Short mmCIF file of C-alpha atoms in Angstrom, two decimals:
data_model
loop_
_atom_site.label_atom_id
_atom_site.label_comp_id
_atom_site.label_asym_id
_atom_site.label_seq_id
_atom_site.Cartn_x
_atom_site.Cartn_y
_atom_site.Cartn_z
CA HIS A 222 -40.75 -74.41 -103.49
CA PRO A 223 -37.65 -75.52 -101.60
CA VAL A 224 -38.34 -76.46 -98.03
CA ASN A 225 -36.05 -74.95 -95.44
CA ILE A 226 -34.87 -77.80 -93.29
CA PRO A 227 -33.06 -76.49 -90.22
CA ARG A 228 -29.50 -77.71 -90.15
CA LYS A 229 -26.94 -77.79 -87.44
CA GLU A 230 -24.26 -75.14 -87.68
CA LYS A 231 -21.55 -77.73 -88.11
CA ASP A 232 -23.20 -78.70 -91.38
CA PHE A 233 -22.52 -75.28 -92.83
CA GLN A 234 -19.27 -74.44 -94.54
CA GLY A 235 -19.43 -70.69 -93.99
CA MET A 236 -20.36 -69.81 -97.56
CA LEU A 237 -23.30 -67.98 -99.11
CA GLU A 238 -24.56 -69.07 -102.50
CA TYR A 239 -26.17 -66.55 -104.81
CA LYS A 240 -27.21 -66.30 -108.44
CA LYS A 241 -25.21 -64.05 -110.71
CA GLU A 242 -28.29 -61.99 -111.47
CA ASP A 243 -28.78 -61.31 -107.75
CA GLU A 244 -25.41 -59.67 -107.35
CA SER A 245 -26.71 -56.15 -107.96
CA LYS A 246 -29.49 -56.76 -105.44
CA LEU A 247 -26.86 -57.84 -102.94
CA VAL A 248 -24.89 -54.63 -103.42
CA LYS A 249 -28.06 -52.54 -103.36
CA ASN A 250 -29.50 -54.04 -100.18
CA LEU A 251 -26.29 -54.58 -98.27
CA ILE A 252 -24.28 -51.51 -99.26
CA LEU A 253 -26.28 -48.81 -100.97
CA GLU A 254 -29.45 -48.96 -98.91
CA LEU A 255 -28.16 -50.09 -95.54
CA LYS A 256 -28.53 -47.33 -92.99
CA PRO A 257 -25.88 -47.46 -90.26
CA ARG A 258 -28.39 -45.81 -87.93
CA GLY A 259 -31.22 -48.18 -88.80
CA VAL A 260 -31.00 -51.96 -88.91
CA ALA A 261 -27.21 -51.89 -88.84
CA VAL A 262 -27.22 -50.83 -85.19
CA ASN A 263 -28.19 -54.32 -84.09
CA LEU A 264 -25.86 -56.23 -86.40
CA ILE A 265 -22.70 -57.91 -85.23
CA PRO A 266 -19.82 -55.54 -86.05
CA GLY A 267 -18.52 -56.14 -89.55
CA LEU A 268 -21.47 -58.30 -90.63
CA PRO A 269 -21.72 -56.76 -94.12
CA ALA A 270 -18.03 -57.55 -94.63
CA TYR A 271 -18.49 -61.15 -93.48
CA ILE A 272 -21.54 -61.62 -95.72
CA LEU A 273 -19.70 -60.29 -98.76
CA PHE A 274 -16.73 -62.48 -97.97
CA MET A 275 -18.91 -65.58 -97.57
CA CYS A 276 -20.43 -64.86 -100.99
CA LEU A 277 -16.94 -64.47 -102.37
CA ARG A 278 -15.93 -67.81 -100.85
CA HIS A 279 -18.73 -69.52 -102.69
CA ALA A 280 -17.74 -67.96 -106.01
CA ASP A 281 -14.19 -69.16 -105.31
CA TYR A 282 -15.45 -72.61 -104.28
CA ILE A 283 -17.26 -73.14 -107.60
CA ASN A 284 -14.10 -71.90 -109.34
CA ASP A 285 -15.87 -69.10 -111.20
CA ASP A 286 -13.25 -66.40 -111.70
CA GLN A 287 -15.69 -64.09 -113.45
CA LYS A 288 -18.09 -64.27 -110.53
CA VAL A 289 -15.28 -63.52 -108.10
CA ARG A 290 -14.15 -60.55 -110.18
CA THR A 291 -17.57 -58.99 -110.65
CA LEU A 292 -18.46 -59.41 -106.97
CA LEU A 293 -15.26 -57.67 -105.90
CA THR A 294 -15.72 -54.90 -108.46
CA SER A 295 -19.37 -54.36 -107.55
CA THR A 296 -18.55 -54.36 -103.86
CA ILE A 297 -15.77 -51.82 -104.23
CA ASN A 298 -17.83 -49.63 -106.54
CA GLY A 299 -20.82 -49.92 -104.23
CA ILE A 300 -18.78 -48.71 -101.29
CA LYS A 301 -17.35 -45.87 -103.38
CA LYS A 302 -20.84 -44.93 -104.47
CA ILE A 303 -22.38 -44.80 -101.00
CA LEU A 304 -19.42 -42.75 -99.80
CA LYS A 305 -19.97 -40.31 -102.63
CA LYS A 306 -23.64 -40.05 -101.78
CA ARG A 307 -23.31 -39.90 -97.99
CA GLY A 308 -19.72 -38.83 -97.77
CA ASP A 309 -20.52 -36.07 -95.31
CA ASP A 310 -22.26 -38.38 -92.87
CA TYR A 311 -19.86 -39.41 -90.14
CA GLU A 312 -21.64 -42.65 -89.30
CA THR A 313 -21.80 -43.87 -92.89
CA VAL A 314 -18.11 -43.19 -93.46
CA SER A 315 -17.07 -44.78 -90.16
CA PHE A 316 -19.30 -47.80 -90.85
CA TRP A 317 -17.76 -48.44 -94.27
CA LEU A 318 -14.24 -47.83 -93.09
CA SER A 319 -14.61 -50.57 -90.50
CA ASN A 320 -16.36 -52.92 -92.92
CA THR A 321 -13.81 -52.33 -95.68
CA CYS A 322 -11.04 -53.12 -93.22
CA ARG A 323 -12.86 -56.23 -92.01
CA PHE A 324 -13.32 -57.40 -95.61
CA LEU A 325 -9.62 -56.81 -96.20
CA HIS A 326 -8.72 -58.74 -93.03
CA CYS A 327 -10.94 -61.62 -94.19
CA LEU A 328 -9.18 -61.72 -97.57
CA LYS A 329 -5.91 -62.06 -95.71
CA GLN A 330 -7.06 -64.39 -92.94
CA TYR A 331 -8.56 -66.84 -95.43
CA SER A 332 -6.01 -66.34 -98.21
CA GLY A 333 -4.19 -69.56 -97.44
CA GLU A 334 -0.96 -67.63 -96.88
CA GLU A 335 0.70 -68.97 -93.77
CA SER A 336 1.68 -65.58 -92.40
CA PHE A 337 -2.00 -64.69 -92.08
CA MET A 338 -3.13 -68.06 -90.67
CA LYS A 339 -1.23 -68.09 -87.38
CA HIS A 340 -4.26 -67.33 -85.23
CA ASN A 341 -6.77 -69.40 -87.21
CA THR A 342 -8.61 -72.34 -85.70
CA PRO A 343 -8.35 -75.60 -87.71
CA ARG A 344 -11.91 -74.99 -88.86
CA GLN A 345 -11.02 -71.49 -90.04
CA ASN A 346 -8.12 -72.95 -92.00
CA GLU A 347 -10.57 -75.21 -93.81
CA HIS A 348 -12.38 -72.07 -94.91
CA CYS A 349 -9.47 -70.61 -96.85
CA LEU A 350 -10.02 -69.67 -100.48
CA SER A 351 -9.27 -72.68 -102.61
CA ASN A 352 -8.93 -71.51 -106.20
CA PHE A 353 -7.93 -67.88 -106.40
CA ASP A 354 -5.17 -65.67 -105.13
CA LEU A 355 -6.69 -62.24 -104.47
CA ALA A 356 -3.52 -60.41 -103.43
CA GLU A 357 -4.02 -57.73 -106.09
CA TYR A 358 -7.57 -57.10 -104.95
CA ARG A 359 -6.31 -56.76 -101.40
CA GLN A 360 -4.15 -53.89 -102.62
CA VAL A 361 -7.17 -52.22 -104.22
CA LEU A 362 -9.16 -52.61 -101.00
CA SER A 363 -6.30 -51.21 -98.99
CA ASP A 364 -6.22 -48.18 -101.32
CA LEU A 365 -9.97 -47.84 -100.86
CA ALA A 366 -9.59 -48.00 -97.08
CA ILE A 367 -7.00 -45.21 -97.22
CA GLN A 368 -9.43 -43.11 -99.24
CA ILE A 369 -12.23 -43.75 -96.74
CA TYR A 370 -9.92 -42.99 -93.81
CA GLN A 371 -9.05 -39.61 -95.31
CA GLN A 372 -12.71 -38.91 -95.88
CA LEU A 373 -13.53 -39.88 -92.29
CA VAL A 374 -10.85 -37.58 -90.94
CA LYS A 375 -12.23 -34.71 -93.02
CA VAL A 376 -15.81 -35.28 -91.85
CA MET A 377 -14.72 -35.49 -88.21
CA GLU A 378 -12.60 -32.37 -88.53
CA ASN A 379 -15.54 -30.49 -90.01
CA ILE A 380 -17.59 -31.40 -86.94
CA LEU A 381 -14.82 -30.54 -84.46
CA GLN A 382 -13.44 -27.44 -86.12
CA PRO A 383 -16.10 -24.94 -84.96
CA MET A 384 -15.68 -26.11 -81.35
CA ILE A 385 -11.93 -25.84 -81.06
CA VAL A 386 -11.16 -22.13 -80.65
CA SER A 387 -14.14 -21.56 -78.43
CA GLY A 388 -13.68 -24.68 -76.32
CA MET A 389 -9.90 -24.65 -76.02
CA LEU A 390 -9.14 -20.92 -75.89
CA GLU A 391 -12.06 -18.60 -75.42
CA HIS A 392 -14.27 -20.31 -72.90
CA GLU A 393 -12.96 -20.01 -69.38
CA THR A 394 -13.71 -22.59 -66.75
CA ILE A 395 -11.08 -21.90 -64.11
CA GLN A 396 -12.53 -19.84 -61.29
CA GLY A 397 -10.52 -16.92 -60.07
CA VAL A 398 -8.35 -16.59 -63.14
CA SER A 399 -11.09 -15.64 -65.49
CA GLY A 400 -11.99 -12.53 -63.53
CA VAL A 401 -8.87 -10.74 -64.66
CA LYS A 402 -8.89 -9.78 -68.30
CA PRO A 403 -5.88 -8.40 -70.13
CA THR A 404 -6.31 -4.65 -70.00
CA GLY A 405 -7.51 -2.76 -73.00
CA LEU A 406 -8.64 -5.79 -74.96
CA ARG A 407 -12.10 -6.25 -76.29
CA LYS A 408 -13.80 -9.54 -75.60
CA ARG A 409 -13.93 -10.96 -79.07
CA THR A 410 -16.26 -13.83 -78.37
CA SER A 411 -19.25 -11.63 -77.74
CA SER A 412 -19.47 -10.63 -81.39
CA ILE A 413 -19.70 -14.22 -82.57
CA ALA A 414 -22.72 -15.71 -80.94
CA ASP A 415 -22.41 -19.29 -82.19
CA GLU A 416 -18.77 -19.78 -81.32
CA GLY A 417 -19.37 -18.71 -77.77
CA THR A 418 -21.66 -21.65 -77.17
CA TYR A 419 -18.92 -24.30 -77.40
CA THR A 420 -16.90 -25.28 -74.35
CA LEU A 421 -14.27 -27.89 -73.62
CA ASP A 422 -17.14 -30.11 -72.61
CA SER A 423 -18.57 -29.87 -76.14
CA ILE A 424 -15.25 -31.15 -77.48
CA LEU A 425 -15.10 -33.99 -74.95
CA ARG A 426 -18.70 -34.98 -75.70
CA GLN A 427 -17.96 -34.96 -79.42
CA LEU A 428 -14.87 -37.13 -78.90
CA ASN A 429 -17.02 -39.51 -76.83
CA SER A 430 -19.54 -39.70 -79.62
CA PHE A 431 -16.84 -40.39 -82.26
CA HIS A 432 -15.28 -43.03 -80.05
CA SER A 433 -18.48 -44.89 -79.20
CA THR A 434 -19.61 -44.94 -82.84
CA MET A 435 -16.31 -46.39 -83.98
CA CYS A 436 -16.47 -49.02 -81.22
CA GLN A 437 -20.03 -49.88 -82.17
CA HIS A 438 -18.96 -50.32 -85.80
CA GLY A 439 -16.23 -52.71 -84.71
CA THR A 440 -13.44 -50.46 -85.95
CA ASP A 441 -10.01 -52.02 -85.33
CA PRO A 442 -8.55 -50.68 -82.06
CA GLU A 443 -5.33 -49.70 -83.83
CA LEU A 444 -7.33 -47.72 -86.35
CA ILE A 445 -9.31 -45.94 -83.63
CA LYS A 446 -5.99 -44.87 -82.13
CA GLN A 447 -4.90 -43.35 -85.44
CA VAL A 448 -8.19 -41.50 -85.89
CA ILE A 449 -8.04 -40.07 -82.38
CA LYS A 450 -4.40 -39.06 -82.80
CA GLN A 451 -5.40 -37.18 -85.93
CA MET A 452 -8.24 -35.43 -84.07
CA PHE A 453 -5.89 -34.42 -81.26
CA TYR A 454 -3.46 -33.07 -83.82
CA ILE A 455 -6.14 -30.85 -85.32
CA ILE A 456 -7.26 -29.66 -81.88
CA GLY A 457 -3.67 -28.75 -80.99
CA ALA A 458 -2.87 -27.15 -84.35
CA VAL A 459 -6.01 -25.01 -84.58
CA THR A 460 -5.66 -23.90 -80.97
CA LEU A 461 -2.00 -22.99 -81.33
CA ASN A 462 -2.57 -21.17 -84.62
CA ASN A 463 -5.24 -19.02 -83.04
CA LEU A 464 -3.11 -18.32 -80.02
CA LEU A 465 -0.34 -17.17 -82.36
CA LEU A 466 -2.67 -14.72 -84.05
CA ARG A 467 -4.50 -13.29 -81.06
CA LYS A 468 -3.03 -11.00 -78.49
CA ASP A 469 -5.96 -11.58 -76.14
CA MET A 470 -5.00 -15.26 -75.96
CA CYS A 471 -1.43 -14.63 -74.90
CA SER A 472 -1.66 -14.08 -71.18
CA TRP A 473 -0.63 -15.92 -68.04
CA SER A 474 -4.25 -16.86 -67.29
CA LYS A 475 -4.82 -18.23 -70.79
CA GLY A 476 -1.74 -20.37 -70.29
CA MET A 477 -3.36 -21.72 -67.15
CA GLN A 478 -6.66 -22.36 -68.91
CA ILE A 479 -4.98 -24.15 -71.82
CA ARG A 480 -3.00 -26.38 -69.48
CA TYR A 481 -6.17 -27.29 -67.66
CA ASN A 482 -7.95 -28.06 -70.95
CA VAL A 483 -5.04 -30.19 -72.13
CA SER A 484 -5.12 -32.11 -68.84
CA GLN A 485 -8.81 -32.84 -69.45
CA LEU A 486 -8.05 -34.14 -72.93
CA GLU A 487 -5.30 -36.30 -71.46
CA GLU A 488 -7.71 -37.60 -68.87
CA TRP A 489 -10.10 -38.51 -71.68
CA LEU A 490 -7.35 -40.49 -73.44
CA ARG A 491 -6.59 -42.33 -70.21
CA ASP A 492 -10.25 -43.09 -69.66
CA LYS A 493 -10.53 -44.57 -73.17
CA ASN A 494 -7.25 -46.48 -72.91
CA LEU A 495 -5.72 -44.48 -75.71
CA MET A 496 -2.57 -43.30 -73.99
CA THR A 497 -0.39 -45.30 -76.40
CA SER A 498 -1.99 -43.74 -79.47
CA GLY A 499 0.49 -40.89 -79.75
CA ALA A 500 -2.43 -38.46 -79.48
CA LYS A 501 -1.10 -36.66 -76.44
CA GLU A 502 2.26 -36.08 -78.13
CA THR A 503 0.57 -34.13 -80.92
CA LEU A 504 -0.43 -31.52 -78.32
CA GLU A 505 3.18 -30.89 -77.32
CA PRO A 506 3.57 -27.60 -79.25
CA LEU A 507 0.40 -26.27 -77.60
CA ILE A 508 1.51 -27.49 -74.16
CA GLN A 509 4.83 -25.71 -74.59
CA ALA A 510 3.15 -22.51 -75.77
CA ALA A 511 0.96 -22.58 -72.65
CA GLN A 512 4.03 -23.10 -70.48
CA LEU A 513 5.76 -20.25 -72.27
CA LEU A 514 2.90 -17.98 -71.26
CA GLN A 515 3.44 -18.93 -67.64
CA VAL A 516 7.20 -18.97 -67.11
CA LYS A 517 9.33 -15.97 -66.13
CA LYS A 518 10.66 -14.07 -69.10
CA LYS A 519 13.28 -11.71 -67.80
CA THR A 520 16.78 -12.99 -67.10
CA ASP A 521 19.34 -14.88 -69.18
CA GLU A 522 18.56 -17.96 -67.11
CA ASP A 523 14.88 -17.58 -68.06
CA ALA A 524 15.91 -17.39 -71.71
CA GLU A 525 17.98 -20.53 -71.39
CA ALA A 526 15.13 -22.37 -69.70
CA ILE A 527 12.70 -21.30 -72.40
CA CYS A 528 15.02 -22.43 -75.19
CA SER A 529 15.46 -25.90 -73.74
CA MET A 530 11.77 -26.23 -72.83
CA CYS A 531 10.28 -25.18 -76.16
CA ASN A 532 11.79 -27.80 -78.45
CA ALA A 533 8.45 -28.51 -80.16
CA LEU A 534 7.97 -24.85 -81.08
CA SER A 535 9.81 -23.07 -83.86
CA THR A 536 11.79 -19.92 -83.18
CA ALA A 537 9.16 -17.94 -85.08
CA GLN A 538 6.44 -19.33 -82.82
CA ILE A 539 8.38 -18.67 -79.59
CA VAL A 540 9.17 -15.11 -80.63
CA LYS A 541 5.58 -14.51 -81.69
CA VAL A 542 4.19 -15.65 -78.34
CA LEU A 543 6.70 -13.47 -76.49
CA ASN A 544 5.80 -10.48 -78.65
CA LEU A 545 2.09 -10.99 -78.14
CA TYR A 546 2.38 -11.65 -74.42
CA THR A 547 0.08 -9.30 -72.57
CA PRO A 548 0.33 -8.75 -68.82
CA VAL A 549 -2.90 -9.31 -66.89
CA ASN A 550 -2.12 -6.98 -64.00
CA GLU A 551 0.29 -4.38 -62.72
CA PHE A 552 2.64 -6.96 -61.19
CA GLU A 553 3.57 -8.24 -64.60
CA GLU A 554 5.49 -6.65 -67.41
CA ARG A 555 5.60 -6.99 -71.15
CA VAL A 556 8.49 -9.05 -72.45
CA SER A 557 11.41 -6.76 -73.19
CA VAL A 558 12.84 -6.39 -76.68
CA SER A 559 16.29 -7.35 -75.41
CA PHE A 560 14.95 -10.58 -73.88
CA ILE A 561 13.37 -11.55 -77.20
CA ARG A 562 16.65 -10.72 -78.93
CA THR A 563 18.50 -12.99 -76.48
CA ILE A 564 16.13 -15.84 -77.33
CA GLN A 565 16.60 -15.25 -81.07
CA ILE A 566 20.37 -15.36 -80.75
CA ARG A 567 20.25 -18.53 -78.68
CA LEU A 568 18.06 -20.28 -81.23
CA ARG A 569 19.94 -19.01 -84.28
CA ASP A 570 21.52 -22.37 -85.07
CA ARG A 571 18.34 -24.38 -84.96
CA LYS A 572 17.59 -26.04 -88.28
CA GLU A 573 13.89 -25.57 -88.81
CA SER A 574 11.33 -24.16 -91.18
CA PRO A 575 10.51 -20.49 -90.71
CA GLN A 576 6.80 -21.35 -90.79
CA LEU A 577 4.75 -19.65 -88.10
CA LEU A 578 1.47 -21.54 -88.31
CA MET A 579 0.96 -25.28 -88.02
CA ASP A 580 -0.37 -27.12 -91.06
CA THR A 581 -3.98 -27.89 -90.22
CA LYS A 582 -4.33 -29.95 -93.41
CA ASN A 583 -1.64 -32.41 -92.34
CA ILE A 584 -2.85 -36.01 -92.18
CA TYR A 585 -0.60 -38.67 -90.64
CA PRO A 586 -0.10 -41.72 -92.88
CA VAL A 587 -2.54 -44.46 -91.92
CA THR A 588 -1.83 -48.18 -91.59
CA PHE A 589 -4.25 -51.07 -91.22
CA PRO A 590 -2.50 -53.69 -89.08
CA PHE A 591 -3.83 -57.20 -89.76
CA ASN A 592 -6.53 -58.01 -87.24
CA PRO A 593 -7.87 -61.54 -87.72
CA SER A 594 -11.28 -62.42 -86.30
CA SER A 595 -12.13 -65.38 -84.11
CA LEU A 596 -15.67 -65.42 -85.48
CA ALA A 597 -16.60 -68.78 -87.05
CA LEU A 598 -18.06 -68.10 -90.50
CA GLU A 599 -20.29 -71.19 -90.34
CA THR A 600 -22.18 -69.72 -87.37
CA ILE A 601 -23.11 -66.49 -89.11
CA GLN A 602 -26.82 -66.02 -89.68
CA ILE A 603 -28.32 -63.27 -91.76
CA PRO A 604 -31.03 -61.19 -90.08
CA SER A 605 -34.16 -60.91 -92.20
CA SER A 606 -34.02 -57.13 -91.80
CA LEU A 607 -31.21 -57.08 -94.36
CA ASN A 608 -33.53 -58.31 -97.14
CA LEU A 609 -31.06 -60.90 -98.37
CA LEU A 610 -33.37 -63.91 -98.61
CA PHE A 611 -31.89 -64.72 -102.02
CA LEU A 612 -28.65 -65.80 -100.31
CA THR A 613 -28.44 -69.46 -99.33
CA ARG A 614 -26.28 -70.66 -96.49
CA VAL A 615 -23.95 -73.40 -97.65
CA ARG B 42 -13.08 -81.28 -98.54
CA PRO B 43 -9.54 -82.54 -98.89
CA PRO B 44 -6.86 -79.94 -98.26
CA GLN B 45 -6.20 -77.92 -101.37
CA GLN B 46 -2.87 -78.78 -102.91
CA ARG B 47 -2.79 -77.01 -106.25
CA PRO B 48 -1.67 -73.39 -106.33
CA ARG B 49 -4.25 -70.65 -106.43
CA VAL B 50 -4.66 -68.64 -109.61
CA LEU B 51 -3.72 -64.98 -109.23
CA LEU B 52 -6.59 -62.77 -110.31
CA LYS B 53 -5.27 -59.59 -111.88
CA ALA B 54 -7.05 -56.56 -110.50
CA PRO B 55 -7.57 -53.14 -112.01
CA THR B 56 -6.54 -50.13 -109.94
CA LEU B 57 -9.05 -48.38 -107.72
CA ALA B 58 -9.42 -45.60 -110.29
CA GLU B 59 -9.90 -48.05 -113.16
CA MET B 60 -12.68 -49.77 -111.24
CA ASP B 61 -14.98 -46.84 -112.00
CA GLU B 62 -15.16 -47.93 -115.61
CA LEU B 63 -16.16 -51.43 -114.61
CA ASN B 64 -19.50 -50.64 -113.09
CA ILE B 65 -20.71 -54.08 -113.95
CA SER B 66 -23.67 -54.55 -111.71
CA GLU B 67 -24.40 -51.11 -110.40
CA GLU B 68 -27.98 -50.13 -110.84
CA GLU B 69 -28.94 -46.56 -111.41
CA GLU B 70 -31.05 -45.51 -108.48
CA SER B 71 -34.43 -44.00 -109.01
CA PRO B 72 -34.38 -40.28 -108.26
#
């Protein structure tokens, strides 16, 4: 039996040695059977990625191209497999998105290519791969990360979707406005018991939960921004689409409620330091629709103001809102046909698609900006809870 | 280790889709 003699960290080279026959055990224990909610909670963010990379470094160090290839293939296939099996679990998908990105960053940071070494310490530079150029595998991992990102967005949308209409449109939180209902309209929420239970607070709590999980998984800040922007897009698109289809949502008071809800979402972005994510901008069509519900709609000057204000809405959308607009009390009037005609004439020359509804399936292209880590590989220790005793620190 | 001077060997990679056929070390899980 080998005796474990404690060594100082400076003696380690930041590699993990393993036998070829243990590779499947590595994938099984570290990828397929690792529960993000279990032991992974206490790991340093990205630890699975660092462990896999340190194994890869050793295979590179001993100049075994076959070992490098099979480890990369098994790793990629392992990640694909767990995402197939638990693809509907938000935490699993988020966990492997951040680890796939970290693995990709490691392949760049330690590639030996100068452009990726700018922030490395001298010690980190000593840890660069010595025998193989893995640029092609980086492309495969980047493709995998794109796939996982799209899966993550889908899972998150599935969680958010049932909350949006209820929380953004139906539920009323502003005192004094909610008392007045558009006349002659049935309250549609009452027939759908489940939907009625979600409020704006449910949405904010869900966003908090998404955000804290991604932070806990060590997701790159730039990637978090893109995810949140995508979620804001879906919130805005689903809300606007419903507004465009429901007369009972097109009133002055709904405009007020929507603007309040949007301000709360904005406040959330500010609180999370995500104001530069572009998330708020995705709500612009909804913001303008809410403003449209609230402005005067009578004179030519009103028409001119509306046309210059609603540049994120299509003519079809503006006209639809005006047509659906329902007065809440006797002091207001329906929008006249001639006013709507004036708007249509003014907007005649706009070059735009005639589409009424926003595309709720739209996904913004994702990028994974290089994010090197300051972590020193030689200091990484493997917790026994990962069941990886067959790996030897080198 | 002395600094590495010789160029690294480019490892050709299959595409992500092709990887499926290379399930080298995947173990079938017990049901």
